[in-house]
Amino acid sequence: MRQPLVIGNWKMNGSLVFTEELLHTLEARIDDKISCEMGICAPFVYIKFATELTKRSVIKIGAQNVSEFSAGAYTGEVSASMLKELGTHWVLIGHSERRSLFNEANTALVQKVLAAQSAGLTPVYCVGETEDDYKSGKTFNVIADQVGALLGSADVDLNNLVLAYEPVWAIGTGLTASPEEAQKVHAFIRALVKEKNIESADGVRILYGGSVKPDNAGSLFGQNDIDGGLIGGASLDADAFVSICQQA
Ligand code: 13P
């Protein structure tokens, strides 16, 4: 049995006041209707504050990026061990905004996964096809390439890993893959992991992301291979995020 997982990705939003208010509100709303694991990936600068605020709660804090390097002359970068020191649990790696806006490519992303795992963080490796890929029927090729890069590394620990499928055309657009369409991609991702290790494939959680809202979360999470969600816009709103977590 895989415990469902819902992670909010705040992206570059918020402030100290926002962080405090939203985390307090979430904590106050967590009750026995929520049985999923919960995470919030905050901007780097709020992580320490967020981990302190959630010390006694089930919410685990994550980062949205990490350096592939462990230390040295890499101005502006943040290492995995620095994040670990702040109490960070998750780290998003290869989010489509990092891939497209900051030219992050598979090779460096795999190094980031390895850096995260060796510091004791749990990477959430994100994959997804663009609208052009989708329209030209290349979804499975793109996913095979992105997931294949990760699985091609013998050093990746498949038992300390979360995967996230986020079709780029569904992010922030209000469009979502239908539950059936998303399930097909999730099953494909799990089959790729299975080729490498059957037990890890059964255990690895694969999240769906891209315009997940309270009104579509239930049908997405009802699919066999969808183990929860990676939530952007709706994670900035306590009511919406709690409702999504209750449905996971
Ligand atoms: P939205 O939920 O705003 O579409 O964002 C999804 C996302 O990018 C989460 O990482």
Coordinates of N, CA and C and ligand atoms in Angstrom, one line a residue:
M1 N 0.8 -1.2 0.0 CA 0.0 0.0 0.0 C 0.9 1.3 0.0
R2 N 0.6 2.2 -0.9 CA 1.3 3.4 -0.9 C 0.5 4.5 -0.2
Q3 N 1.1 5.1 0.8 CA 0.3 6.2 1.4 C 0.2 7.4 0.5
P4 N -1.0 7.9 0.2 CA -1.1 9.1 -0.6 C -0.3 10.3 -0.1
L5 N 0.1 11.1 -1.0 CA 1.0 12.2 -0.7 C 0.5 13.4 -1.5
V6 N 0.3 14.5 -0.8 CA 0.0 15.8 -1.5 C 1.0 16.9 -1.1
I7 N 1.6 17.4 -2.1 CA 2.7 18.4 -1.8 C 2.2 19.7 -2.5
G8 N 2.3 20.8 -1.8 CA 2.0 22.2 -2.3 C 3.3 22.8 -2.8
N9 N 3.3 23.3 -4.0 CA 4.4 24.0 -4.5 C 4.1 25.5 -4.6
W10 N 4.6 26.2 -3.7 CA 4.2 27.7 -3.6 C 4.9 28.5 -4.7
K11 N 5.8 27.9 -5.4 CA 6.6 28.6 -6.4 C 7.2 29.9 -5.8
M12 N 7.3 31.0 -6.6 CA 7.9 32.2 -6.0 C 6.8 33.1 -5.5
N13 N 6.1 32.6 -4.5 CA 5.0 33.4 -3.9 C 5.1 33.4 -2.4
G14 N 4.5 34.4 -1.8 CA 4.4 34.5 -0.4 C 5.3 35.5 0.2
S15 N 5.4 35.5 1.5 CA 6.1 36.5 2.3 C 6.2 35.8 3.7
L16 N 6.9 36.5 4.6 CA 7.0 35.9 6.0 C 5.6 35.8 6.6
V17 N 4.8 36.9 6.4 CA 3.5 36.9 7.0 C 2.6 35.8 6.4
F18 N 2.7 35.7 5.1 CA 1.9 34.7 4.4 C 2.2 33.3 4.8
T19 N 3.6 33.1 5.0 CA 4.0 31.7 5.4 C 3.5 31.4 6.7
E20 N 3.5 32.3 7.7 CA 3.0 32.1 9.0 C 1.5 31.8 9.0
E21 N 0.8 32.7 8.3 CA -0.7 32.6 8.3 C -1.1 31.3 7.7
L22 N -0.6 31.0 6.5 CA -1.1 29.8 5.8 C -0.7 28.5 6.6
L23 N 0.5 28.5 7.1 CA 0.9 27.2 7.8 C 0.1 27.1 9.1
H24 N -0.2 28.2 9.8 CA -1.0 28.1 11.0 C -2.4 27.6 10.6
T25 N -3.0 28.2 9.5 CA -4.3 27.8 9.2 C -4.4 26.4 8.8
L26 N -3.4 25.9 8.0 CA -3.4 24.5 7.6 C -3.3 23.6 8.8
E27 N -2.4 23.9 9.7 CA -2.3 23.1 10.9 C -3.5 23.0 11.7
A28 N -4.2 24.1 11.8 CA -5.5 24.1 12.6 C -6.6 23.3 11.9
R29 N -6.4 23.1 10.6 CA -7.5 22.4 9.8 C -7.2 20.9 9.7
I30 N -6.0 20.5 10.1 CA -5.7 19.1 9.9 C -6.4 18.3 10.9
D31 N -7.2 17.3 10.4 CA -8.0 16.5 11.3 C -8.0 15.1 10.8
D32 N -8.8 14.2 11.4 CA -8.8 12.8 11.0 C -9.4 12.5 9.6
K33 N -9.9 13.6 9.0 CA -10.3 13.4 7.6 C -9.1 13.4 6.6
I34 N -8.0 13.8 7.1 CA -6.8 13.7 6.3 C -5.9 12.6 6.7
S35 N -5.7 11.7 5.7 CA -4.8 10.5 6.0 C -3.6 10.5 5.1
C36 N -3.5 11.5 4.2 CA -2.4 11.5 3.3 C -1.2 12.1 4.0
E37 N 0.0 11.9 3.4 CA 1.2 12.6 3.9 C 1.1 14.0 3.2
M38 N 1.6 15.0 3.9 CA 1.4 16.4 3.4 C 2.8 17.1 3.4
G39 N 3.0 17.9 2.3 CA 4.2 18.6 2.2 C 4.0 20.0 1.6
I40 N 4.9 20.9 1.9 CA 4.8 22.3 1.3 C 6.2 22.6 0.9
C41 N 6.4 22.9 -0.4 CA 7.7 23.4 -0.9 C 7.6 24.9 -1.0
A42 N 8.4 25.5 -0.1 CA 8.4 27.0 0.0 C 9.6 27.5 -0.6
P43 N 9.7 28.8 -0.9 CA 10.9 29.4 -1.4 C 12.0 29.2 -0.4
F44 N 13.3 29.1 -0.9 CA 14.4 28.9 0.0 C 14.4 29.7 1.3
V45 N 14.2 31.0 1.1 CA 14.3 31.9 2.2 C 13.3 31.7 3.3
Y46 N 12.2 31.0 3.1 CA 11.2 30.8 4.1 C 11.3 29.4 4.7
I47 N 12.3 28.6 4.3 CA 12.3 27.2 4.7 C 12.5 27.1 6.2
K48 N 13.5 27.8 6.7 CA 13.8 27.7 8.1 C 12.6 28.1 9.0
F49 N 12.0 29.2 8.6 CA 10.8 29.7 9.4 C 9.7 28.6 9.3
A50 N 9.5 28.1 8.1 CA 8.5 27.1 7.8 C 8.7 25.8 8.6
T51 N 10.0 25.3 8.7 CA 10.2 24.1 9.4 C 10.0 24.3 10.9
E52 N 10.3 25.5 11.4 CA 10.1 25.8 12.8 C 8.6 25.9 13.1
L53 N 7.8 26.5 12.2 CA 6.4 26.6 12.4 C 5.7 25.3 12.4
T54 N 6.2 24.3 11.6 CA 5.6 23.0 11.5 C 6.2 21.9 12.3
K55 N 7.0 22.3 13.2 CA 7.8 21.3 14.0 C 6.9 20.2 14.7
R56 N 5.7 20.7 15.1 CA 4.8 19.7 15.8 C 3.7 19.3 14.9
S57 N 3.8 19.5 13.6 CA 2.7 19.1 12.8 C 3.1 18.0 11.8
V58 N 2.2 17.5 11.1 CA 2.5 16.4 10.1 C 3.0 17.0 8.8
I59 N 2.9 18.3 8.6 CA 3.4 18.9 7.4 C 4.9 18.8 7.3
K60 N 5.4 18.3 6.2 CA 6.9 18.3 6.0 C 7.2 19.3 5.0
I61 N 8.3 20.1 5.2 CA 8.6 21.2 4.4 C 9.7 20.7 3.3
G62 N 9.5 21.3 2.1 CA 10.4 21.0 1.0 C 11.0 22.3 0.4
A63 N 12.0 22.0 -0.5 CA 12.5 23.1 -1.3 C 12.0 22.9 -2.8
Q64 N 12.3 23.9 -3.6 CA 11.8 23.8 -5.0 C 13.0 23.6 -6.0
N65 N 14.2 23.5 -5.4 CA 15.3 23.3 -6.3 C 16.5 23.0 -5.4
V66 N 17.6 22.5 -5.9 CA 18.8 22.3 -5.1 C 20.0 22.3 -6.1
S67 N 21.1 22.6 -5.6 CA 22.3 22.5 -6.5 C 22.8 21.1 -6.7
E68 N 23.3 20.8 -7.8 CA 23.9 19.5 -8.1 C 25.3 19.4 -7.4
F69 N 25.8 20.5 -7.0 CA 27.2 20.5 -6.4 C 27.1 20.5 -4.8
S70 N 28.1 20.0 -4.2 CA 28.0 19.9 -2.7 C 28.5 21.1 -2.0
A71 N 29.5 21.9 -2.6 CA 30.0 23.1 -2.0 C 30.9 23.8 -3.0
G72 N 31.3 25.0 -2.8 CA 32.3 25.7 -3.6 C 31.8 26.9 -4.3
A73 N 32.5 27.3 -5.3 CA 32.3 28.6 -5.9 C 31.2 28.5 -7.0
Y74 N 30.0 28.5 -6.4 CA 28.8 28.4 -7.3 C 27.8 29.5 -6.8
T75 N 28.1 30.7 -7.1 CA 27.3 31.9 -6.6 C 25.8 31.7 -6.8
G76 N 25.1 31.9 -5.8 CA 23.7 31.8 -5.9 C 23.0 30.5 -5.7
E77 N 23.9 29.4 -5.6 CA 23.3 28.1 -5.4 C 23.1 27.7 -4.0
V78 N 22.3 26.7 -3.7 CA 22.0 26.2 -2.4 C 22.2 24.7 -2.4
S79 N 23.1 24.2 -1.5 CA 23.4 22.8 -1.5 C 22.3 21.9 -0.8
A80 N 22.4 20.7 -1.1 CA 21.5 19.7 -0.4 C 21.7 19.7 1.1
S81 N 23.0 19.7 1.5 CA 23.3 19.6 2.9 C 22.8 20.9 3.7
M82 N 22.9 22.0 3.0 CA 22.3 23.3 3.6 C 20.8 23.1 3.8
L83 N 20.2 22.6 2.9 CA 18.7 22.4 3.0 C 18.4 21.4 4.1
K84 N 19.2 20.3 4.2 CA 19.0 19.3 5.2 C 19.1 20.0 6.6
E85 N 20.1 20.8 6.7 CA 20.4 21.5 8.0 C 19.2 22.3 8.5
L86 N 18.4 22.8 7.5 CA 17.2 23.6 7.9 C 16.0 22.8 8.2
G87 N 16.1 21.5 8.1 CA 15.0 20.6 8.4 C 14.1 20.3 7.2
T88 N 14.7 20.6 6.0 CA 14.0 20.3 4.8 C 13.8 18.8 4.6
H89 N 12.7 18.4 4.1 CA 12.4 17.0 3.8 C 12.4 16.6 2.3
W90 N 11.6 17.4 1.6 CA 11.4 17.1 0.1 C 12.2 18.1 -0.7
V91 N 12.6 17.8 -1.9 CA 13.0 18.8 -2.8 C 12.6 18.5 -4.2
L92 N 11.9 19.5 -4.8 CA 11.4 19.3 -6.2 C 12.7 19.4 -7.1
I93 N 12.7 18.5 -8.1 CA 13.8 18.5 -9.0 C 13.3 18.3 -10.5
G94 N 13.7 19.2 -11.3 CA 13.2 19.1 -12.7 C 11.8 19.6 -13.0
H95 N 11.3 20.5 -12.1 CA 10.0 21.0 -12.4 C 10.0 21.7 -13.8
S96 N 8.9 21.6 -14.5 CA 9.0 22.1 -15.9 C 9.4 23.6 -16.0
E97 N 9.1 24.3 -14.9 CA 9.5 25.8 -15.0 C 11.1 25.8 -14.9
R98 N 11.7 24.9 -14.2 CA 13.1 24.9 -14.1 C 13.7 24.4 -15.5
R99 N 13.0 23.4 -16.0 CA 13.5 22.9 -17.3 C 13.4 23.9 -18.4
S100 N 12.2 24.6 -18.5 CA 12.0 25.5 -19.6 C 12.6 26.9 -19.4
L101 N 12.5 27.5 -18.2 CA 12.9 28.8 -18.0 C 14.4 28.9 -17.6
F102 N 14.9 27.9 -17.0 CA 16.3 27.9 -16.6 C 17.2 26.8 -17.2
N103 N 16.7 26.3 -18.3 CA 17.4 25.4 -19.2 C 18.0 24.2 -18.4
E104 N 17.3 23.7 -17.4 CA 17.8 22.5 -16.7 C 17.6 21.3 -17.5
A105 N 18.6 20.5 -17.7 CA 18.5 19.3 -18.5 C 18.7 18.0 -17.7
N106 N 18.3 16.9 -18.3 CA 18.3 15.6 -17.6 C 19.6 15.3 -16.9
T107 N 20.7 15.6 -17.6 CA 22.0 15.1 -17.0 C 22.2 15.8 -15.6
A108 N 22.0 17.2 -15.6 CA 22.2 17.9 -14.3 C 21.1 17.5 -13.3
L109 N 19.9 17.3 -13.8 CA 18.8 16.9 -12.9 C 19.1 15.6 -12.2
V110 N 19.7 14.7 -12.9 CA 20.0 13.4 -12.2 C 21.1 13.6 -11.2
Q111 N 22.0 14.5 -11.4 CA 23.0 14.8 -10.4 C 22.4 15.5 -9.2
K112 N 21.3 16.3 -9.5 CA 20.6 16.9 -8.3 C 19.9 15.9 -7.5
V113 N 19.3 14.9 -8.1 CA 18.7 13.8 -7.4 C 19.7 13.1 -6.5
L114 N 20.9 12.8 -7.1 CA 21.9 12.1 -6.3 C 22.4 12.9 -5.1
A115 N 22.5 14.3 -5.4 CA 23.0 15.2 -4.3 C 22.0 15.2 -3.2
A116 N 20.7 15.3 -3.6 CA 19.6 15.3 -2.6 C 19.6 14.1 -1.8
Q117 N 19.7 12.9 -2.4 CA 19.6 11.7 -1.7 C 20.8 11.5 -0.8
S118 N 21.9 11.9 -1.3 CA 23.1 11.6 -0.4 C 23.1 12.6 0.8
A119 N 22.3 13.7 0.8 CA 22.2 14.5 2.0 C 21.0 14.1 2.8
G120 N 20.3 13.1 2.4 CA 19.1 12.6 3.2 C 17.8 13.3 2.9
L121 N 17.7 14.0 1.8 CA 16.5 14.6 1.3 C 15.7 13.6 0.4
T122 N 14.4 13.8 0.3 CA 13.7 13.0 -0.6 C 13.3 13.8 -1.9
P123 N 14.0 13.4 -3.0 CA 13.7 14.2 -4.2 C 12.3 13.8 -4.8
V124 N 11.7 14.9 -5.4 CA 10.5 14.7 -6.1 C 10.8 15.1 -7.6
Y125 N 11.1 14.0 -8.4 CA 11.6 14.2 -9.7 C 10.4 14.4 -10.7
C126 N 10.3 15.6 -11.3 CA 9.2 16.0 -12.1 C 9.4 15.7 -13.6
V127 N 8.4 15.2 -14.3 CA 8.4 15.0 -15.7 C 7.1 15.5 -16.3
G128 N 7.2 15.7 -17.6 CA 5.9 16.1 -18.3 C 6.2 16.6 -19.7
E129 N 5.2 16.5 -20.6 CA 5.4 16.9 -22.0 C 4.8 18.3 -22.2
T130 N 5.3 19.0 -23.2 CA 4.8 20.3 -23.5 C 3.5 20.1 -24.4
E131 N 2.9 21.2 -24.6 CA 1.6 21.2 -25.4 C 1.9 20.7 -26.8
D132 N 3.1 21.1 -27.4 CA 3.4 20.6 -28.7 C 3.7 19.1 -28.7
D133 N 4.4 18.6 -27.7 CA 4.6 17.2 -27.6 C 3.3 16.4 -27.5
Y134 N 2.4 17.0 -26.7 CA 1.1 16.4 -26.5 C 0.3 16.3 -27.8
K135 N 0.3 17.4 -28.5 CA -0.5 17.5 -29.7 C 0.1 16.6 -30.8
S136 N 1.4 16.5 -30.8 CA 2.0 15.6 -31.8 C 2.2 14.2 -31.4
G137 N 1.5 13.8 -30.3 CA 1.5 12.4 -29.9 C 2.8 11.9 -29.3
K138 N 3.6 12.9 -28.8 CA 5.0 12.4 -28.3 C 5.0 12.2 -26.8
T139 N 3.9 12.3 -26.1 CA 3.9 12.2 -24.6 C 4.8 11.1 -24.1
F140 N 4.6 9.9 -24.6 CA 5.3 8.7 -24.0 C 6.8 8.8 -24.3
N141 N 7.1 9.3 -25.5 CA 8.5 9.4 -25.8 C 9.2 10.4 -24.8
V142 N 8.6 11.5 -24.6 CA 9.2 12.5 -23.7 C 9.3 11.9 -22.3
I143 N 8.3 11.3 -21.8 CA 8.3 10.7 -20.5 C 9.4 9.6 -20.4
A144 N 9.5 8.8 -21.4 CA 10.5 7.7 -21.4 C 11.9 8.4 -21.4
D145 N 12.1 9.5 -22.0 CA 13.4 10.1 -22.1 C 13.7 10.7 -20.7
Q146 N 12.7 11.4 -20.1 CA 13.0 12.1 -18.8 C 13.1 11.1 -17.7
V147 N 12.2 10.1 -17.6 CA 12.3 9.0 -16.6 C 13.5 8.1 -16.9
G148 N 13.8 7.9 -18.1 CA 14.9 7.0 -18.5 C 16.2 7.6 -18.1
A149 N 16.4 8.9 -18.1 CA 17.6 9.5 -17.7 C 17.9 9.2 -16.2
L150 N 16.8 9.3 -15.4 CA 17.0 9.0 -14.0 C 17.3 7.5 -13.8
L151 N 16.5 6.7 -14.4 CA 16.7 5.2 -14.2 C 18.0 4.7 -14.8
G152 N 18.6 5.5 -15.7 CA 19.9 5.1 -16.3 C 21.0 5.2 -15.3
S153 N 20.8 5.9 -14.2 CA 21.9 6.1 -13.2 C 21.7 4.9 -12.2
A154 N 22.8 4.2 -12.1 CA 22.8 3.0 -11.2 C 22.8 3.5 -9.7
D155 N 23.1 4.7 -9.5 CA 23.3 5.2 -8.1 C 22.0 5.8 -7.5
V156 N 20.9 6.0 -8.3 CA 19.7 6.5 -7.8 C 19.0 5.5 -6.9
D157 N 18.6 6.0 -5.7 CA 17.9 5.1 -4.7 C 16.4 5.2 -5.0
L158 N 15.9 4.1 -5.6 CA 14.5 4.1 -6.0 C 13.5 4.0 -4.8
N159 N 14.1 3.7 -3.7 CA 13.3 3.6 -2.5 C 13.2 4.9 -1.7
N160 N 13.9 5.9 -2.1 CA 13.8 7.2 -1.5 C 13.6 8.3 -2.6
L161 N 12.4 8.1 -3.2 CA 12.2 8.9 -4.4 C 10.7 9.1 -4.6
V162 N 10.2 10.2 -5.0 CA 8.8 10.5 -5.5 C 8.9 10.9 -6.9
L163 N 8.0 10.5 -7.7 CA 8.0 11.0 -9.1 C 6.7 11.8 -9.3
A164 N 6.8 12.8 -10.1 CA 5.6 13.6 -10.4 C 5.4 13.8 -11.9
Y165 N 4.2 13.5 -12.3 CA 3.9 13.7 -13.7 C 3.1 15.0 -13.8
E166 N 3.6 16.0 -14.5 CA 2.9 17.3 -14.7 C 3.0 17.7 -16.1
P167 N 1.9 17.4 -16.9 CA 1.8 17.9 -18.3 C 2.0 19.4 -18.3
V168 N 3.0 19.9 -19.1 CA 3.3 21.3 -19.0 C 2.1 22.1 -19.4
W169 N 1.3 21.6 -20.4 CA 0.1 22.3 -20.8 C -1.0 22.4 -19.8
A170 N -0.9 21.7 -18.7 CA -1.9 21.7 -17.7 C -1.5 22.6 -16.5
I171 N -0.2 23.0 -16.5 CA 0.2 23.8 -15.3 C -0.2 25.3 -15.4
G172 N -1.0 25.6 -14.4 CA -1.5 27.0 -14.3 C -2.5 27.4 -15.4
T173 N -3.0 26.5 -16.1 CA -3.8 26.8 -17.3 C -5.3 26.5 -17.0
G174 N -5.6 25.8 -16.0 CA -7.0 25.4 -15.7 C -7.3 24.1 -16.5
L175 N -6.4 23.7 -17.4 CA -6.7 22.4 -18.1 C -6.1 21.3 -17.4
T176 N -6.7 20.2 -17.4 CA -6.0 19.0 -16.7 C -6.1 17.8 -17.7
A177 N -5.2 16.9 -17.6 CA -5.4 15.6 -18.3 C -6.6 15.0 -17.7
S178 N -7.3 14.2 -18.5 CA -8.5 13.5 -17.9 C -7.9 12.4 -17.0
P179 N -8.7 12.0 -16.0 CA -8.1 11.0 -15.1 C -7.6 9.8 -15.8
E180 N -8.4 9.4 -16.9 CA -8.0 8.2 -17.6 C -6.6 8.4 -18.4
E181 N -6.5 9.6 -18.9 CA -5.3 10.0 -19.7 C -4.1 10.0 -18.7
A182 N -4.3 10.6 -17.6 CA -3.2 10.7 -16.6 C -2.9 9.3 -16.1
Q183 N -3.9 8.5 -15.8 CA -3.6 7.1 -15.4 C -2.7 6.4 -16.3
K184 N -2.9 6.6 -17.7 CA -2.1 5.8 -18.7 C -0.7 6.2 -18.5
V185 N -0.4 7.5 -18.3 CA 1.0 8.0 -18.2 C 1.6 7.5 -16.9
H186 N 0.8 7.5 -15.8 CA 1.3 7.1 -14.5 C 1.7 5.6 -14.6
A187 N 0.8 4.8 -15.2 CA 1.0 3.3 -15.4 C 2.3 3.1 -16.2
F188 N 2.5 3.9 -17.2 CA 3.7 3.8 -18.1 C 4.9 4.1 -17.3
I189 N 4.9 5.2 -16.4 CA 6.0 5.5 -15.6 C 6.3 4.4 -14.6
R190 N 5.3 3.8 -14.0 CA 5.5 2.7 -13.1 C 6.1 1.5 -13.8
A191 N 5.7 1.3 -15.1 CA 6.2 0.1 -15.8 C 7.7 0.4 -16.1
L192 N 8.1 1.6 -16.4 CA 9.5 1.9 -16.6 C 10.3 1.6 -15.4
V193 N 9.8 2.0 -14.2 CA 10.5 1.7 -12.9 C 10.6 0.2 -12.7
K194 N 9.5 -0.5 -13.1 CA 9.4 -1.9 -12.9 C 10.5 -2.7 -13.7
E195 N 10.8 -2.2 -14.8 CA 11.8 -2.8 -15.6 C 13.1 -2.8 -14.9
K196 N 13.3 -1.9 -14.0 CA 14.5 -1.8 -13.2 C 14.4 -2.5 -11.9
N197 N 13.3 -2.4 -11.2 CA 13.1 -3.0 -9.9 C 11.6 -3.1 -9.6
I198 N 11.2 -4.4 -9.5 CA 9.8 -4.6 -9.3 C 9.3 -4.1 -8.0
E199 N 10.0 -4.3 -6.9 CA 9.5 -3.9 -5.6 C 9.5 -2.3 -5.5
S200 N 10.5 -1.7 -6.0 CA 10.5 -0.2 -6.0 C 9.4 0.3 -6.8
A201 N 9.0 -0.3 -7.9 CA 7.9 0.2 -8.7 C 6.6 0.1 -8.0
D202 N 6.4 -0.9 -7.1 CA 5.2 -1.0 -6.4 C 5.2 0.0 -5.3
G203 N 6.3 0.4 -4.8 CA 6.3 1.3 -3.6 C 6.4 2.8 -4.0
V204 N 7.0 3.1 -5.2 CA 7.2 4.5 -5.5 C 5.9 5.3 -5.7
R205 N 5.9 6.5 -5.1 CA 4.6 7.3 -5.3 C 4.8 8.2 -6.5
I206 N 3.8 8.2 -7.3 CA 3.8 9.0 -8.5 C 2.6 10.0 -8.4
L207 N 3.0 11.3 -8.3 CA 2.0 12.3 -8.1 C 1.6 12.9 -9.4
Y208 N 0.3 13.4 -9.5 CA -0.1 14.1 -10.7 C -0.1 15.6 -10.3
G209 N 0.3 16.4 -11.3 CA 0.3 17.9 -11.1 C -0.2 18.6 -12.3
G210 N -0.8 19.7 -12.2 CA -1.3 20.5 -13.3 C -2.8 20.8 -13.1
S211 N -3.0 22.0 -12.5 CA -4.4 22.5 -12.3 C -5.3 21.6 -11.5
V212 N -4.6 20.9 -10.5 CA -5.4 20.1 -9.6 C -6.2 21.1 -8.6
K213 N -7.5 20.9 -8.5 CA -8.4 21.8 -7.7 C -9.3 20.8 -6.9
P214 N -10.0 21.4 -5.9 CA -10.9 20.5 -5.1 C -11.9 19.8 -6.0
D215 N -12.3 20.4 -7.1 CA -13.4 19.7 -7.9 C -12.9 18.6 -8.9
N216 N -11.6 18.5 -9.1 CA -11.1 17.4 -9.9 C -10.2 16.5 -9.2
A217 N -9.8 16.8 -8.0 CA -8.8 16.0 -7.2 C -9.3 14.6 -7.0
G218 N -10.5 14.4 -6.6 CA -11.1 13.1 -6.3 C -11.0 12.1 -7.5
S219 N -11.4 12.6 -8.6 CA -11.4 11.7 -9.8 C -10.0 11.3 -10.2
L220 N -9.0 12.3 -10.1 CA -7.6 12.0 -10.4 C -7.1 11.0 -9.4
F221 N -7.3 11.3 -8.1 CA -6.7 10.4 -7.1 C -7.3 9.0 -7.0
G222 N -8.5 8.9 -7.7 CA -9.2 7.6 -7.7 C -8.5 6.6 -8.6
Q223 N -7.6 7.1 -9.5 CA -6.9 6.2 -10.4 C -5.8 5.3 -9.7
N224 N -5.7 4.1 -10.2 CA -4.8 3.1 -9.5 C -3.4 3.6 -9.3
D225 N -2.8 4.3 -10.3 CA -1.4 4.6 -10.3 C -1.2 6.1 -9.9
I226 N -2.2 6.8 -9.5 CA -2.0 8.2 -9.1 C -2.1 8.2 -7.6
D227 N -0.9 8.6 -7.0 CA -0.7 8.4 -5.6 C -0.8 9.7 -4.8
G228 N -1.4 10.7 -5.5 CA -1.5 12.0 -4.8 C -1.2 13.1 -5.8
G229 N -1.0 14.3 -5.3 CA -0.8 15.5 -6.2 C 0.3 16.4 -5.8
L230 N 0.7 17.1 -6.9 CA 1.7 18.2 -6.7 C 0.9 19.5 -7.1
I231 N 0.6 20.3 -6.1 CA -0.4 21.4 -6.3 C 0.2 22.8 -6.3
G232 N 0.0 23.5 -7.4 CA 0.5 24.9 -7.5 C -0.5 25.9 -6.9
G233 N -1.2 26.5 -7.8 CA -2.1 27.6 -7.4 C -3.0 27.3 -6.2
A234 N -3.6 26.1 -6.2 CA -4.5 25.7 -5.1 C -3.9 25.5 -3.7
S235 N -2.5 25.4 -3.7 CA -1.8 25.2 -2.4 C -1.6 26.6 -1.7
L236 N -2.0 27.7 -2.4 CA -1.8 29.0 -1.8 C -3.1 29.4 -1.1
D237 N -4.1 28.5 -1.1 CA -5.4 28.8 -0.5 C -5.7 27.6 0.5
A238 N -5.8 27.9 1.8 CA -5.9 26.9 2.8 C -7.2 26.0 2.5
D239 N -8.3 26.6 2.2 CA -9.5 25.8 2.0 C -9.3 24.8 0.9
A240 N -8.8 25.3 -0.2 CA -8.6 24.5 -1.4 C -7.6 23.3 -1.1
F241 N -6.5 23.7 -0.5 CA -5.4 22.7 -0.2 C -5.9 21.6 0.7
V242 N -6.7 22.0 1.8 CA -7.2 21.1 2.7 C -8.2 20.1 2.1
S243 N -9.0 20.7 1.2 CA -10.0 19.9 0.5 C -9.3 18.8 -0.4
I244 N -8.3 19.3 -1.1 CA -7.5 18.3 -1.9 C -6.9 17.2 -1.1
C245 N -6.3 17.6 0.1 CA -5.7 16.6 1.0 C -6.7 15.6 1.5
Q246 N -7.9 16.1 1.8 CA -8.9 15.2 2.3 C -9.3 14.2 1.3
Q247 N -9.2 14.6 0.0 CA -9.7 13.7 -1.0 C -8.6 12.7 -1.4
A248 N -7.4 12.9 -0.9 CA -6.2 12.0 -1.3 C -6.3 10.7 -0.6
Ligands
13P1 P1 -0.9 24.5 -10.8 O1 -1.6 23.6 -9.8 O2 -1.0 26.0 -10.5 O3 -1.4 24.2 -12.2 O4 0.6 24.2 -10.8 C1 1.1 22.9 -10.9 C2 2.5 22.9 -10.6 O5 3.3 23.3 -11.3 C3 2.9 22.2 -9.3 O6 4.3 22.0 -9.3

